[in-house]
Short mmCIF file of C-alpha atoms in Angstrom, two decimals:
data_model
loop_
_atom_site.label_atom_id
_atom_site.label_comp_id
_atom_site.label_asym_id
_atom_site.label_seq_id
_atom_site.Cartn_x
_atom_site.Cartn_y
_atom_site.Cartn_z
CA MET A 1 -63.55 14.54 13.83
CA THR A 2 -62.74 16.75 16.78
CA LYS A 3 -63.57 15.26 20.22
CA TYR A 4 -65.32 17.43 22.97
CA ILE A 5 -64.85 17.07 26.76
CA PHE A 6 -67.15 19.12 28.95
CA VAL A 7 -66.02 19.74 32.72
CA THR A 8 -68.77 20.75 34.95
CA GLY A 9 -68.39 21.30 38.83
CA GLY A 10 -70.87 20.23 41.59
CA VAL A 11 -71.81 20.96 45.25
CA VAL A 12 -69.43 24.36 45.68
CA SER A 13 -67.27 26.36 43.23
CA SER A 14 -63.38 26.78 43.51
CA LEU A 15 -63.20 22.80 43.60
CA GLY A 16 -60.52 22.77 40.85
CA LYS A 17 -62.23 22.38 37.72
CA GLY A 18 -59.78 24.40 35.77
CA ILE A 19 -56.66 22.36 37.25
CA THR A 20 -58.58 19.18 36.35
CA ALA A 21 -59.34 20.57 32.69
CA ALA A 22 -55.52 21.72 32.63
CA SER A 23 -54.37 18.43 33.80
CA LEU A 24 -56.27 16.44 31.21
CA GLY A 25 -55.08 19.10 28.49
CA VAL A 26 -51.24 18.43 29.40
CA LEU A 27 -51.98 14.57 29.13
CA MET A 28 -53.69 14.77 25.88
CA LYS A 29 -51.03 16.99 24.57
CA ARG A 30 -48.27 14.61 25.79
CA ARG A 31 -49.93 11.80 23.94
CA GLY A 32 -49.45 13.79 20.48
CA TYR A 33 -52.94 14.96 20.28
CA LYS A 34 -53.73 18.66 19.21
CA VAL A 35 -55.58 20.25 22.15
CA SER A 36 -57.30 23.28 22.89
CA ILE A 37 -59.18 24.40 26.10
CA ILE A 38 -62.08 26.82 26.45
CA LYS A 39 -63.46 28.67 29.66
CA MET A 40 -67.35 29.48 29.72
CA ASP A 41 -68.08 31.74 32.36
CA PRO A 42 -71.97 32.70 33.21
CA TYR A 43 -70.89 36.05 34.39
CA ILE A 44 -72.60 38.79 32.49
CA ASN A 45 -69.21 40.90 32.50
CA VAL A 46 -68.01 40.81 28.91
CA ASP A 47 -64.55 39.98 30.21
CA ALA A 48 -62.61 40.09 33.40
CA GLY A 49 -60.89 43.47 32.44
CA ALA A 50 -62.85 45.80 34.58
CA MET A 51 -63.50 43.20 37.33
CA SER A 52 -62.07 43.82 41.02
CA PRO A 53 -59.22 41.54 41.88
CA PHE A 54 -60.56 41.65 45.39
CA GLN A 55 -63.58 39.38 43.95
CA HIS A 56 -62.25 37.65 40.86
CA GLY A 57 -58.37 37.50 41.32
CA GLU A 58 -56.01 38.49 38.71
CA VAL A 59 -56.75 39.08 35.09
CA PHE A 60 -54.81 37.04 32.72
CA VAL A 61 -54.08 38.56 29.63
CA THR A 62 -53.91 36.67 26.24
CA CYS A 63 -51.42 37.17 23.15
CA ASP A 64 -54.18 38.90 21.10
CA GLY A 65 -55.14 41.16 23.96
CA ALA A 66 -58.06 39.72 25.69
CA GLU A 67 -58.46 40.21 29.29
CA THR A 68 -59.56 36.84 30.82
CA ASP A 69 -60.30 34.58 33.93
CA LEU A 70 -57.41 33.48 35.47
CA ASP A 71 -58.16 29.48 34.72
CA LEU A 72 -56.70 30.36 31.11
CA GLY A 73 -53.27 31.17 32.73
CA HIS A 74 -53.61 27.62 34.36
CA TYR A 75 -54.35 26.10 30.58
CA GLU A 76 -51.30 27.94 29.12
CA ARG A 77 -49.04 26.87 31.87
CA PHE A 78 -50.13 23.26 31.72
CA ILE A 79 -50.48 22.80 27.80
CA ASP A 80 -47.59 25.31 27.12
CA GLU A 81 -49.53 26.87 24.22
CA ALA A 82 -50.62 30.54 23.74
CA ILE A 83 -54.37 30.70 23.59
CA LYS A 84 -56.67 33.40 22.56
CA GLY A 85 -59.46 35.50 23.15
CA GLU A 86 -61.87 33.12 21.73
CA ASN A 87 -60.94 30.66 24.22
CA SER A 88 -62.73 32.59 26.75
CA CYS A 89 -66.68 32.72 26.46
CA THR A 90 -68.70 34.77 28.84
CA SER A 91 -72.33 35.49 29.00
CA GLY A 92 -71.37 39.24 28.16
CA LYS A 93 -69.83 38.20 24.93
CA VAL A 94 -72.72 35.65 24.08
CA TYR A 95 -75.52 38.11 24.61
CA SER A 96 -73.78 41.20 23.17
CA ALA A 97 -73.22 39.29 19.96
CA VAL A 98 -76.77 37.92 19.89
CA ILE A 99 -78.22 41.37 20.44
CA GLN A 100 -75.93 43.05 17.74
CA ARG A 101 -77.08 40.45 15.23
CA GLU A 102 -80.75 40.87 16.13
CA ARG A 103 -80.24 44.74 15.57
CA ALA A 104 -78.71 44.10 12.25
CA GLY A 105 -81.63 42.15 11.18
CA GLY A 106 -79.69 38.58 11.37
CA TYR A 107 -82.76 36.89 12.65
CA ASN A 108 -85.24 38.06 9.97
CA GLY A 109 -87.73 39.32 12.56
CA SER A 110 -87.69 36.07 14.69
CA THR A 111 -88.43 36.23 18.47
CA VAL A 112 -84.91 36.11 19.90
CA GLN A 113 -84.81 33.64 22.71
CA VAL A 114 -82.31 31.67 25.14
CA ILE A 115 -83.37 28.62 23.19
CA PRO A 116 -82.21 28.22 20.25
CA HIS A 117 -80.46 31.56 19.93
CA ILE A 118 -78.43 31.92 22.95
CA THR A 119 -77.46 28.25 22.92
CA ASN A 120 -76.75 28.40 19.47
CA GLU A 121 -74.24 30.78 20.12
CA ILE A 122 -72.50 28.97 22.81
CA GLN A 123 -72.16 25.94 20.53
CA ASP A 124 -70.91 28.15 17.87
CA ARG A 125 -68.00 29.39 20.00
CA ILE A 126 -67.34 25.92 21.26
CA GLU A 127 -66.89 24.73 17.48
CA ARG A 128 -64.76 27.71 16.23
CA VAL A 129 -62.30 26.73 19.05
CA GLY A 130 -62.28 23.17 18.01
CA LYS A 131 -61.16 23.90 14.23
CA GLY A 132 -58.03 22.07 13.37
CA LYS A 133 -57.87 20.38 17.03
CA ASP A 134 -58.12 16.60 18.07
CA ILE A 135 -59.54 17.49 21.28
CA VAL A 136 -61.33 20.47 22.82
CA ILE A 137 -61.97 20.63 26.63
CA ALA A 138 -64.48 23.04 27.69
CA GLU A 139 -64.64 24.10 31.26
CA ILE A 140 -68.17 25.44 32.57
CA GLY A 141 -67.90 28.06 35.25
CA GLY A 142 -69.88 27.85 38.34
CA THR A 143 -71.74 25.06 39.95
CA VAL A 144 -74.47 22.88 38.68
CA GLY A 145 -77.62 24.29 39.93
CA ASP A 146 -76.69 28.21 39.31
CA ILE A 147 -79.25 29.72 37.42
CA GLU A 148 -76.89 31.73 35.40
CA GLY A 149 -75.27 28.50 34.09
CA LEU A 150 -78.28 26.90 32.61
CA PRO A 151 -77.88 28.17 28.98
CA TYR A 152 -74.47 26.62 29.03
CA LEU A 153 -75.72 23.30 30.41
CA GLU A 154 -78.46 23.32 27.88
CA ALA A 155 -76.10 24.04 25.04
CA ILE A 156 -73.70 21.22 25.91
CA ARG A 157 -76.45 18.89 26.42
CA GLN A 158 -77.71 19.98 22.58
CA PHE A 159 -74.28 19.62 21.45
CA VAL A 160 -74.83 15.97 20.90
CA SER A 161 -77.04 16.69 17.92
CA ARG A 162 -74.12 18.55 16.17
CA VAL A 163 -71.35 16.13 16.62
CA GLY A 164 -72.71 12.65 17.91
CA ARG A 165 -72.53 11.17 21.45
CA GLU A 166 -69.62 9.24 20.77
CA ASN A 167 -67.45 12.43 20.13
CA ILE A 168 -68.52 13.98 23.54
CA LEU A 169 -67.56 13.21 27.07
CA TYR A 170 -68.96 14.80 30.22
CA CYS A 171 -66.57 14.93 33.19
CA HIS A 172 -67.97 16.03 36.43
CA VAL A 173 -65.75 17.51 39.24
CA THR A 174 -67.47 17.11 42.78
CA LEU A 175 -66.71 17.42 46.28
CA ILE A 176 -66.65 14.63 48.89
CA PRO A 177 -66.87 16.37 52.04
CA TYR A 178 -65.24 14.79 55.31
CA ILE A 179 -67.76 14.87 58.54
CA ALA A 180 -65.37 15.36 61.39
CA ALA A 181 -67.91 14.32 64.02
CA SER A 182 -68.62 10.94 62.26
CA GLY A 183 -65.19 10.38 60.72
CA GLU A 184 -66.54 9.68 57.38
CA LEU A 185 -66.45 10.98 53.71
CA LYS A 186 -70.02 11.76 52.48
CA THR A 187 -71.25 11.06 48.87
CA LYS A 188 -74.91 12.18 49.16
CA PRO A 189 -74.13 15.85 47.92
CA THR A 190 -72.32 14.35 44.68
CA GLN A 191 -75.35 12.05 44.25
CA HIS A 192 -77.54 15.29 44.23
CA SER A 193 -75.31 17.20 42.18
CA VAL A 194 -75.38 14.36 39.63
CA ASN A 195 -78.88 14.15 39.73
CA GLU A 196 -79.23 17.82 39.02
CA LEU A 197 -77.31 17.09 35.87
CA ARG A 198 -79.19 14.25 35.02
CA ARG A 199 -82.44 16.31 35.37
CA ILE A 200 -81.00 18.65 32.70
CA GLY A 201 -80.36 15.73 30.35
CA ILE A 202 -76.81 15.09 30.93
CA GLN A 203 -75.51 11.93 32.28
CA PRO A 204 -71.70 12.29 33.42
CA ASP A 205 -69.13 9.70 31.73
CA ILE A 206 -66.65 10.41 34.45
CA ILE A 207 -66.74 11.61 38.02
CA VAL A 208 -63.53 13.25 39.58
CA CYS A 209 -63.94 13.43 43.36
CA ARG A 210 -62.16 16.06 45.27
CA SER A 211 -61.46 15.52 48.78
CA GLN A 212 -59.27 16.22 51.77
CA TYR A 213 -58.66 12.42 52.36
CA PRO A 214 -58.41 9.38 49.79
CA VAL A 215 -61.79 8.16 48.52
CA GLY A 216 -61.61 4.31 48.88
CA GLU A 217 -62.81 1.89 46.44
CA ASP A 218 -65.98 1.39 48.23
CA LEU A 219 -66.76 4.79 48.07
CA ARG A 220 -66.32 4.90 44.41
CA GLU A 221 -68.39 2.02 43.85
CA LYS A 222 -71.27 3.67 45.66
CA ILE A 223 -70.87 6.83 43.73
CA GLY A 224 -70.72 4.89 40.57
CA LEU A 225 -73.96 2.85 41.60
CA PHE A 226 -75.81 5.86 42.55
CA CYS A 227 -74.63 8.11 39.45
CA SER A 228 -75.05 5.44 36.85
CA VAL A 229 -71.33 5.63 36.15
CA ALA A 230 -68.97 2.70 35.94
CA PRO A 231 -66.85 2.30 39.25
CA ASP A 232 -63.58 2.38 37.00
CA ALA A 233 -64.66 6.00 35.76
CA VAL A 234 -64.97 7.43 39.43
CA PHE A 235 -61.49 9.25 40.07
CA GLU A 236 -60.12 10.93 43.15
CA ALA A 237 -58.13 14.13 43.39
CA THR A 238 -57.06 14.59 46.84
CA ASP A 239 -55.34 17.71 48.13
CA ALA A 240 -51.92 17.94 46.60
CA ASP A 241 -48.86 19.92 47.61
CA THR A 242 -48.52 21.48 44.34
CA ILE A 243 -51.15 21.65 41.28
CA TYR A 244 -48.38 20.30 39.16
CA ARG A 245 -48.72 17.00 40.82
CA ILE A 246 -52.19 16.40 39.72
CA PRO A 247 -51.61 15.58 36.16
CA VAL A 248 -49.30 12.66 37.53
CA VAL A 249 -51.96 11.74 40.32
CA LEU A 250 -54.93 11.21 37.50
CA HIS A 251 -52.46 9.55 35.06
CA THR A 252 -51.67 7.13 37.61
CA GLN A 253 -55.29 6.00 38.24
CA GLY A 254 -55.90 5.77 34.43
CA PHE A 255 -57.93 8.93 34.03
CA ASP A 256 -56.52 9.73 30.40
CA LYS A 257 -56.93 6.25 29.35
CA ALA A 258 -60.63 6.36 30.36
CA VAL A 259 -61.12 9.45 28.45
CA LEU A 260 -59.64 7.94 25.37
CA LYS A 261 -61.43 4.97 25.50
CA LYS A 262 -64.73 6.64 26.00
CA LEU A 263 -63.83 8.86 22.94
CA GLN A 264 -62.69 6.01 20.88
CA LEU A 265 -59.25 7.62 20.68
CA SER A 266 -55.93 5.39 20.67
CA SER A 267 -54.48 5.11 24.15
CA ASP A 268 -51.34 3.31 23.04
CA GLY A 269 -48.23 4.08 25.02
CA GLU A 270 -47.77 6.62 27.76
CA PRO A 271 -47.70 10.52 27.67
CA ASP A 272 -44.25 12.05 27.47
CA MET A 273 -43.92 13.45 30.97
CA CYS A 274 -40.11 13.30 31.39
CA ASP A 275 -39.57 16.87 31.58
CA TRP A 276 -42.62 17.22 34.14
CA ASN A 277 -41.53 14.32 36.31
CA ASP A 278 -38.24 16.09 36.32
CA PHE A 279 -39.76 19.39 37.70
CA LEU A 280 -41.40 17.26 40.28
CA HIS A 281 -38.34 15.55 41.35
CA LYS A 282 -36.55 18.95 41.84
CA TYR A 283 -39.63 20.33 43.78
CA ASP A 284 -39.44 17.18 46.22
CA THR A 285 -35.64 17.45 46.70
CA ILE A 286 -35.38 21.15 46.97
CA LYS A 287 -33.17 22.68 49.64
CA GLY A 288 -32.83 26.34 50.77
CA GLN A 289 -35.10 29.18 50.78
CA ILE A 290 -35.12 32.66 49.83
CA THR A 291 -37.80 35.37 50.66
CA VAL A 292 -39.17 37.68 48.04
CA ALA A 293 -41.44 40.51 49.40
CA LEU A 294 -44.29 41.07 46.97
CA VAL A 295 -45.43 44.73 47.44
CA GLY A 296 -48.89 45.11 46.19
CA LYS A 297 -52.29 46.63 46.39
CA TYR A 298 -54.36 43.48 46.85
CA THR A 299 -52.15 41.12 48.55
CA GLU A 300 -54.90 40.04 51.06
CA ILE A 301 -56.00 38.16 47.94
CA LYS A 302 -54.01 35.28 47.16
CA ASP A 303 -55.25 34.99 43.61
CA ALA A 304 -54.69 38.54 42.70
CA TYR A 305 -51.08 37.94 41.76
CA LEU A 306 -51.64 34.38 40.79
CA SER A 307 -49.26 34.29 37.59
CA VAL A 308 -46.47 36.17 39.59
CA ASN A 309 -46.56 33.80 42.57
CA GLU A 310 -46.46 30.80 40.02
CA ALA A 311 -43.59 32.48 38.01
CA LEU A 312 -41.47 32.82 41.07
CA PHE A 313 -42.34 29.10 41.99
CA HIS A 314 -41.10 27.97 38.42
CA ALA A 315 -37.89 30.10 38.92
CA GLY A 316 -37.40 28.94 42.34
CA ILE A 317 -37.35 25.21 41.43
CA ALA A 318 -34.94 26.03 38.35
CA ASN A 319 -32.69 27.54 40.99
CA GLY A 320 -32.95 24.59 43.33
CA VAL A 321 -34.61 26.71 46.06
CA LYS A 322 -37.96 27.64 47.54
CA VAL A 323 -39.11 31.04 47.03
CA LYS A 324 -41.30 32.31 50.06
CA VAL A 325 -43.58 34.75 49.18
CA PHE A 326 -43.84 37.51 51.72
CA PRO A 327 -46.82 39.52 50.84
CA VAL A 328 -46.70 43.31 51.90
CA GLU A 329 -49.56 45.70 51.66
CA ALA A 330 -48.44 48.91 49.82
CA GLU A 331 -50.29 51.09 51.96
CA ASP A 332 -48.52 49.78 55.20
CA LEU A 333 -45.21 51.08 53.75
CA GLU A 334 -46.82 54.62 53.20
CA ASN A 335 -46.80 55.41 57.06
CA GLY A 336 -44.85 52.41 58.30
CA ASP A 337 -41.30 51.76 58.83
CA VAL A 338 -39.87 50.48 55.65
CA CYS A 339 -36.78 49.00 57.01
CA GLU A 340 -38.50 47.13 59.65
CA ILE A 341 -41.19 45.75 57.30
CA LEU A 342 -38.84 44.83 54.72
CA LYS A 343 -35.82 43.71 56.60
CA CYS A 344 -36.73 39.87 56.08
CA ALA A 345 -36.76 40.35 52.19
CA ASP A 346 -33.82 38.73 49.98
CA ALA A 347 -35.32 40.43 46.95
CA ILE A 348 -38.42 42.74 46.22
CA LEU A 349 -40.89 42.39 43.53
CA VAL A 350 -43.63 45.13 42.88
CA PRO A 351 -46.25 43.93 40.28
CA GLY A 352 -48.80 45.83 38.15
CA GLY A 353 -51.66 47.56 39.54
CA PHE A 354 -54.23 50.31 38.62
CA GLY A 355 -55.10 53.87 40.59
CA GLN A 356 -53.05 55.89 42.87
CA ARG A 357 -53.91 53.84 46.20
CA GLY A 358 -50.54 52.40 47.56
CA VAL A 359 -48.49 54.03 45.00
CA GLU A 360 -46.20 55.98 47.40
CA GLY A 361 -45.75 52.82 49.46
CA LYS A 362 -44.45 51.18 46.24
CA ILE A 363 -42.08 54.07 45.58
CA LYS A 364 -40.80 53.54 48.81
CA ALA A 365 -40.24 49.88 48.29
CA ALA A 366 -38.28 50.85 45.22
CA LYS A 367 -36.22 53.45 47.28
CA TYR A 368 -35.26 50.95 49.70
CA ALA A 369 -34.26 48.30 47.36
CA ARG A 370 -31.93 50.82 45.56
CA GLU A 371 -30.35 51.99 48.47
CA LYS A 372 -29.65 48.64 50.20
CA LYS A 373 -28.75 46.97 47.01
CA ILE A 374 -31.41 44.39 47.36
CA PRO A 375 -32.66 42.69 44.06
CA TYR A 376 -35.48 44.38 42.53
CA PHE A 377 -38.09 43.24 39.93
CA GLY A 378 -40.67 45.91 38.87
CA ILE A 379 -43.30 44.90 36.61
CA CYS A 380 -45.56 47.35 34.81
CA LEU A 381 -46.45 49.95 37.65
CA GLY A 382 -43.54 48.28 39.45
CA MET A 383 -41.18 49.71 36.72
CA GLN A 384 -42.87 53.02 36.85
CA VAL A 385 -42.70 53.59 40.45
CA ALA A 386 -38.87 52.60 40.33
CA VAL A 387 -38.52 55.27 37.47
CA ILE A 388 -40.64 57.86 39.73
CA GLU A 389 -38.29 57.22 42.87
CA PHE A 390 -35.12 57.56 40.56
CA ALA A 391 -36.24 60.73 38.96
CA ARG A 392 -37.17 62.35 42.50
CA SER A 393 -34.09 60.92 44.60
CA VAL A 394 -31.50 60.96 41.92
CA LEU A 395 -32.40 63.70 39.34
CA GLY A 396 -34.37 65.87 41.71
CA ILE A 397 -37.62 65.85 39.76
CA LYS A 398 -40.17 66.47 42.50
CA ASP A 399 -43.22 65.85 40.43
CA ALA A 400 -42.69 63.05 38.32
CA THR A 401 -46.09 61.65 37.03
CA SER A 402 -48.96 62.99 35.14
CA VAL A 403 -51.16 62.66 38.27
CA GLU A 404 -48.93 65.14 40.08
CA MET A 405 -48.83 67.94 37.58
CA ASP A 406 -50.50 69.81 34.65
CA GLU A 407 -50.15 67.78 31.49
CA LYS A 408 -50.64 70.91 29.35
CA THR A 409 -47.53 72.87 30.83
CA ALA A 410 -45.23 70.19 31.81
CA ASP A 411 -43.76 66.94 30.65
CA PRO A 412 -44.11 64.30 33.33
CA VAL A 413 -41.82 61.41 33.53
CA ILE A 414 -44.49 58.73 33.80
CA TYR A 415 -47.48 59.95 31.65
CA LEU A 416 -50.72 58.69 30.32
CA MET A 417 -50.42 57.45 26.61
CA GLU A 418 -51.60 59.55 24.19
CA GLU A 419 -54.11 57.35 22.81
CA GLN A 420 -55.66 56.68 26.21
CA LYS A 421 -56.18 60.63 27.10
CA ASN A 422 -59.58 60.80 25.54
CA ILE A 423 -60.95 57.38 26.42
CA THR A 424 -63.64 57.07 29.20
CA ASP A 425 -64.66 53.40 28.89
CA ILE A 426 -62.47 51.39 31.47
CA GLY A 427 -62.99 48.11 29.87
CA GLY A 428 -60.74 46.83 27.43
CA THR A 429 -58.97 49.98 26.48
CA SER A 430 -55.48 49.62 28.03
CA ARG A 431 -52.34 48.72 25.81
CA LEU A 432 -52.96 45.18 25.73
CA GLY A 433 -51.62 41.81 24.13
CA ALA A 434 -48.29 40.91 22.89
CA TYR A 435 -45.83 43.52 21.36
CA PRO A 436 -42.21 43.05 20.37
CA CYS A 437 -39.20 44.47 22.37
CA LYS A 438 -35.88 45.15 20.78
CA ILE A 439 -33.26 44.65 23.52
CA LYS A 440 -30.07 47.02 23.58
CA GLU A 441 -26.63 45.08 23.10
CA GLY A 442 -24.78 44.90 26.07
CA SER A 443 -27.46 45.29 28.71
CA LYS A 444 -28.21 42.95 31.55
CA ALA A 445 -31.53 42.19 29.62
CA ALA A 446 -29.78 40.96 26.65
CA ASP A 447 -27.72 38.60 28.80
CA ILE A 448 -30.86 37.25 30.71
CA TYR A 449 -32.91 36.59 27.37
CA GLY A 450 -29.95 35.58 25.19
CA LYS A 451 -31.31 37.07 21.96
CA PRO A 452 -31.74 40.68 20.45
CA GLU A 453 -35.71 40.73 20.16
CA ILE A 454 -38.37 39.27 22.19
CA GLU A 455 -42.37 39.52 22.49
CA GLU A 456 -44.19 40.00 25.85
CA ARG A 457 -47.81 40.90 26.72
CA HIS A 458 -48.89 44.14 28.11
CA ARG A 459 -51.65 45.60 30.08
CA HIS A 460 -51.09 49.48 30.90
CA ARG A 461 -52.18 53.01 30.36
CA PHE A 462 -49.36 54.86 31.42
CA GLU A 463 -45.53 54.93 29.92
CA PHE A 464 -42.16 56.41 30.13
CA ASN A 465 -41.63 59.76 28.78
CA ASN A 466 -39.05 59.32 26.11
CA LYS A 467 -37.67 63.03 26.42
CA TYR A 468 -36.12 61.89 29.65
CA VAL A 469 -33.97 58.88 28.34
CA LYS A 470 -30.58 60.71 27.85
CA GLU A 471 -31.13 62.19 31.61
CA PHE A 472 -31.95 58.87 33.11
CA GLU A 473 -29.03 57.09 31.34
CA ASN A 474 -26.39 59.67 32.19
CA ALA A 475 -27.43 59.25 35.99
CA GLY A 476 -27.12 55.33 35.47
CA MET A 477 -30.73 54.07 34.67
CA ARG A 478 -30.39 52.59 31.33
CA VAL A 479 -33.09 51.99 28.54
CA ALA A 480 -32.41 48.38 27.75
CA GLY A 481 -35.55 47.57 25.86
CA VAL A 482 -37.63 49.38 23.35
CA CYS A 483 -40.97 48.55 21.34
CA PRO A 484 -39.44 48.89 17.69
CA THR A 485 -43.07 49.57 16.25
CA GLY A 486 -43.92 52.50 18.75
CA GLY A 487 -40.84 53.52 20.29
CA GLN A 488 -42.32 52.83 23.92
CA VAL A 489 -39.64 52.12 26.78
CA GLU A 490 -40.10 48.57 27.72
CA ILE A 491 -37.19 47.70 29.79
CA MET A 492 -35.07 49.97 32.21
CA GLU A 493 -32.16 48.91 34.28
CA ASN A 494 -30.01 50.41 37.19
CA THR A 495 -26.45 49.91 36.08
CA LYS A 496 -25.24 50.79 39.51
CA HIS A 497 -27.12 48.19 41.37
CA PRO A 498 -26.53 44.45 41.50
CA TRP A 499 -29.95 43.54 40.13
CA MET A 500 -32.58 46.33 39.49
CA ILE A 501 -34.76 45.76 36.52
CA GLY A 502 -38.25 47.19 35.51
CA VAL A 503 -40.45 46.00 32.53
CA GLN A 504 -43.38 47.61 31.24
CA PHE A 505 -44.88 44.25 30.10
CA HIS A 506 -46.04 41.32 32.33
CA PRO A 507 -43.65 38.47 32.02
CA GLU A 508 -45.27 36.34 34.34
CA PHE A 509 -47.76 35.27 31.70
CA LEU A 510 -45.40 33.25 29.82
CA SER A 511 -43.71 31.36 32.70
CA ARG A 512 -44.23 27.52 32.53
CA PRO A 513 -43.18 24.91 35.17
CA VAL A 514 -40.68 23.38 33.02
CA LYS A 515 -40.01 26.77 31.11
CA PRO A 516 -39.16 29.17 33.82
CA HIS A 517 -39.23 32.90 32.31
CA PRO A 518 -35.78 34.02 32.14
CA LEU A 519 -36.51 37.45 33.83
CA PHE A 520 -37.80 35.55 36.99
CA LYS A 521 -35.23 32.80 36.94
CA ASP A 522 -32.37 35.33 36.84
CA PHE A 523 -34.17 37.76 39.56
CA VAL A 524 -34.34 34.61 42.00
CA ALA A 525 -30.61 33.66 41.07
CA ALA A 526 -29.48 37.10 41.99
CA ALA A 527 -31.30 36.84 45.15
CA LEU A 528 -29.92 33.59 46.12
CA LYS A 529 -26.54 34.58 45.17
CA ILE A 530 -26.57 37.76 47.50
CA LYS A 531 -27.95 35.69 50.39
CA ASN A 532 -25.49 33.05 49.96
CA LYS A 533 -22.65 35.68 50.15
CA TYR A 534 -24.29 37.29 53.00
CA GLU A 535 -24.40 33.97 54.95
CA GLU A 536 -20.52 33.14 54.13
CA ARG A 537 -19.60 36.48 56.12
#
């Protein structure tokens, strides 16, 4: 029988429910259980694909092409498993499915209501994720008390009648604020939050207390007493120097054992965390630092490039160096002094993005990296701007993109994909998901990956025009990877540069703390090598 763990949040949002769920996931998996995680977001958007990075952070793309919340990225990085679109449940998806079924006569003329139809749809989606799994961890987005989250809370309350209370655990993540004036941690917000849950009909089994300071035994006993939770089921998750320490912190307190005991599962032995602990040891003993300029369009929002930042972090640990990410707003490079702005960078990374804003600034960053021989990593749009810069500066092609010229009378170097030209719906219409890439023998990419064919995830509408392959290669920009099914150019390398690689896909989505992505790992290694040579002079 599949066991279900529901993670809710109280007091404020952005408490770390996703990290708590992911941490529990890795501990359960390392104990040998088959684990899956689902994120349930109350927003009406069907998915995160058309949501602004300024409001929502990055869009994480799954292997089957779903555009999801960034928490799914945490799930994948922690449990090291590819999850799918079904692991993301939004109100938009739920209501769309119910309305479509109603239009097709699926309810036999019944009045369609939130209860039971919406709540049943939510429960059905949870059960589908649980097929073939020992444990399903379901995170409910938002905060207890939000009106849009009520159907989800009602659904997980009703779920008891489907699977039995013995197969369900409710975990509530809550804030314990510190009041500086009195020098005290306060439990009252947690009491109110749990009371709201109990009013709905949900009694938490475990409470995880988020705080800036340690939550002492006396406070945990108080929380347990007022919230009807055993004191040994109240855990603390204080602010940590890295999110990857949280699983170890929770395990040390017996968090995973408490969960297994409640679910009547074996808790014998310990989770195999050897490689995880080795990663943390490397982090704790790290020496040296390199600076990577991240030239983007949404740099004022940290979460907009979350997976890229994490992949750089993983690669840095693998190379025994701290990677300091220096965010550079692309628009600042358009009219600013590029050399002055980028002078501190040991390497430059240009990530993906949509729209024309800031593109010229990114092109200038690519030009600076090419001319100064600084390691350059272009991802999606980052590859395209490197190609545009090369076309302009080296090949003398003035107008290199379909935005700059009439597509009916000319062949731009970077152009809108054929299947994208008649699309007006911006939601979920890009080339999305995992596609294969055949790597050219003898290329730098072949050395980095160590295998002839790979599979990476995509999210783009523009691509390189294959008519220019020979012209580019003759000038020193080699095509190092091509999609074998469609012929699209996937990887390009500047053969006259120490390390200048552009990829049409998003490798950051496949990086893991204990398995850094090979491209990021080699990129950081190249930057470190050049920096060390410079310092030896």
